[in-house]
Amino acid sequence: MASYISDDLRSGALVYHRLPRPGKLEIQATKPLANQRDLALAYTPGVAAVCEAIAADKELAAELTTKQNLVAVVSNGTAVLGLGNIGPEASKPVMEGKAVLFKKFAGIDVFDIEINALEIDHVVSVVAALEPTFGGINLEDIKAPECFEIEARLREKMNIPVFHDDQHGTAIIVAAAVVNALFIGDKKIEEVKIVTSGAGAAAIATLNLLVSMGAKRENIFVTDIEGVVYEGREKLMDPYKGAFAQKTEARTLAEVIVGADIFIGLSAGGVLKPEMLKNMAERPLIMALANPTPEIMPDLARDARPDAMICTGRSDFPNQVNNVLCFPFIFRGALDVAATTINEEMKIAAVNAIAELARETPSDVVARAYGGETPVFGATSLIPSPFDPRLIQRVAPAVAKAAMESGVAKRPIADFEAYDEQLDRFVFRSGLVMKPMFAAAKQAPKRVIYAEGEDERILRAAQVVVEEGIARPILIGRPAVIDTRLARFGLSIRPGRDFDLINPEDDPRYRDYVQTYVELAGRRGVTPEIARTLVRTTPTVIAAIAVMRGDADTMLCGVEGRFIRHLRHIRTIIGLAPGVRDVSALSMLVTPKGAFFICDTQVSTDPSAEDLVEMAVQAAGHVKRFGIEPRIAMVSHSDFGSRDDASAQKMRLATVLLHQQAPELMVDGEMEGDSAIVPEIRERVLPGSKLQGVANILVMPNLDAANIAYQMVKVFGDALPVGPILLGTAKPVHILTPSVTARGIVNMTAVAVAEAQG
């Protein structure tokens, strides 16, 4: 069962779910409970007024409770992933994962509900009774054919959207790929021949959706484990499958695929043979969606049919069919208009929105976020990336409009321009800010040297880096120590095969490294004797020399020891980029309210106005790599001239200099922290500020302010720290801190690789 999972991933997944507390979800209060009045408003006696209002008008529940942003993810555990009927308890990790995706991608709250109900009547009665609590129901991992009747009966009984994602989520993404493949192939949906392998929930839902979009039933041929679904067949038949039974003498996939324009595989690995592809029509669409092994591997399909367009369900090939492309955004649009159902019009609107997004020219922001190599629409880019930040901005409004036009929206949206702005703000609160860095790193992995290669966190991070394919690790450490620790931690990476190794006690390049060190730092007090000692004993020195010699592309150090000591070596060996006054450190915090960048958190004790300008410009360049438009606030204790001391004047001058030197940047100051983060407060203090929206780069007046703010937000704001990101060096190098986790090291590896690519 799930034998394709590696031992490392299996053990890592168990630890991930177990620590520091079990599971992946928690409930947080959204209103203050700081005093007796708050308690009186939230609970008794004040809550009675809210109860009375809803009792008089049930629709007010959408305005006064979480109902309209709350979805139930419901499963009985009868068809979980590829694991089969493993029961409701075992399905819970998957349902929690679905809840996380809803929240991260679309800001939708979820209760995952695993039910001990197998019979159709029982499932329907349990789920239907949940309607007062939720704005929508997402059915998940319920086996076919029962899932068809369960969904149909629930849709009939309930006055909120009921959506079986295993059916319709897959169907929508497949249909979007079909739309674009037909566009490229200059074919019409009502004329093409479609053949499926598999006749489960996803396959039948896909065919039904394609029929509603114009495909002809007489042109659709279904096959399953028993062969072709034909008129008169009795074995393994049900009414849903039987709707596509054909009057034909063909009995095998090989026979019915002749002349097919589209193959849709939702069955098992290897069932589609290369010789079958040769009998398909010109420019065929091959959707081999079985996981982890597709019906045919893309390289075999391409060899047999170079003109084919190929989709899989895997992330390591182009054109990944992934349900996350649609289900969060369909529910977002449906909930925002209080839709009573998700109908065919809404699904087709989602199909067209996804298909059209794939045809759009990537924006500058998206192109930068994906390493400047965002695929152009074509055979290898029929559907968008699941992490394209524009998905919510295209799909949710399209679904909402379709709900309104089809008459199922109880609260139509009056101002779609304001709605689009609301969705735009959410994109950068989604917590997925690191995804562009990983996408860029995977496109052109670089050699990353880790100074403290024996550290457990480095070794665990290197395992992930290798599995993710974002870099080629180079570890500095003693081979025997590393081998022992790899075995102790149960890690499968091995030197030579998965990573390279520099042994500080015995490396053939020792003399060359010493000579390079003397050449770089001989006029800075580094004598040959000192060089020989440091190249044996100081991993940061070894790593920096490796980067300067071209033996590595970028480096990470600082997991052990003080930041300033590592920085001293970096300044001496790596040096400054041309025209840069000094290095500085940019730290990122990914918070529930979005990603914020603070500088300088580590280096400059009391920077001048000119130093602050340099920091801000360099920070903006890094922030753009994340696909985020920089919005810079020069932060102070003074709010637009409210104070006139030296610190306030410094921040005021830095703002003026920034406007002069980088007029293209959105920046303003000096301003207090709340004016930077809350546009409404800023507007009251200075209407018409040059900074629009929430600032995402906070330039602090000195090291004390920057570091204290960073550390306190990290702890009290439940923020994920990324960094520090070292700015201003001649080569892409970064100094971490001793508190960094393995996850933090992986994140900074992606940042370092993306920088090294540029």
PDB file of C-alpha atoms in Angstrom, residues 68 79 87 157 179 183 199 221 260 272 295 408 418 458 465 492 494 500 526 565 579 594 599 668 739 749:
ATOM      1  CA  GLN A  68     -20.505  31.882   4.478  1.00  0.00           C
ATOM      2  CA  ALA A  79     -11.750   5.609  -1.771  1.00  0.00           C
ATOM      3  CA  GLY A  87     -11.836   3.930   6.729  1.00  0.00           C
ATOM      4  CA  LYS A 157     -31.917  18.246  -0.589  1.00  0.00           C
ATOM      5  CA  VAL A 179     -10.335  23.296 -24.804  1.00  0.00           C
ATOM      6  CA  PHE A 183      -7.623  25.351 -30.044  1.00  0.00           C
ATOM      7  CA  ALA A 199     -14.813   4.548 -15.807  1.00  0.00           C
ATOM      8  CA  PHE A 221     -15.766   5.327 -26.134  1.00  0.00           C
ATOM      9  CA  ALA A 260      -9.122   8.994 -31.574  1.00  0.00           C
ATOM     10  CA  LEU A 272      -1.600   2.657 -23.073  1.00  0.00           C
ATOM     11  CA  GLU A 295      -0.952   5.085 -18.464  1.00  0.00           C
ATOM     12  CA  VAL A 408     -28.382  30.692  -8.159  1.00  0.00           C
ATOM     13  CA  ALA A 418     -13.749  46.122  -5.718  1.00  0.00           C
ATOM     14  CA  ILE A 458      21.919  20.688   7.175  1.00  0.00           C
ATOM     15  CA  VAL A 465      16.962  19.632  -1.538  1.00  0.00           C
ATOM     16  CA  SER A 492      19.140   8.006   2.176  1.00  0.00           C
ATOM     17  CA  ARG A 494      24.916   9.453  -0.160  1.00  0.00           C
ATOM     18  CA  ASP A 500      29.594  16.288  -3.081  1.00  0.00           C
ATOM     19  CA  VAL A 526      45.909  37.072   6.126  1.00  0.00           C
ATOM     20  CA  ARG A 565      32.259  36.253  12.687  1.00  0.00           C
ATOM     21  CA  GLY A 579      29.392  50.279  -6.474  1.00  0.00           C
ATOM     22  CA  GLY A 594       1.183  38.413   4.192  1.00  0.00           C
ATOM     23  CA  CYS A 599      16.041  45.588   6.744  1.00  0.00           C
ATOM     24  CA  ASP A 668       7.157  56.940   1.256  1.00  0.00           C
ATOM     25  CA  SER A 739      18.046  29.253  15.429  1.00  0.00           C
ATOM     26  CA  THR A 749      18.641  27.219  -0.473  1.00  0.00           C
TER      27      THR A 749
END
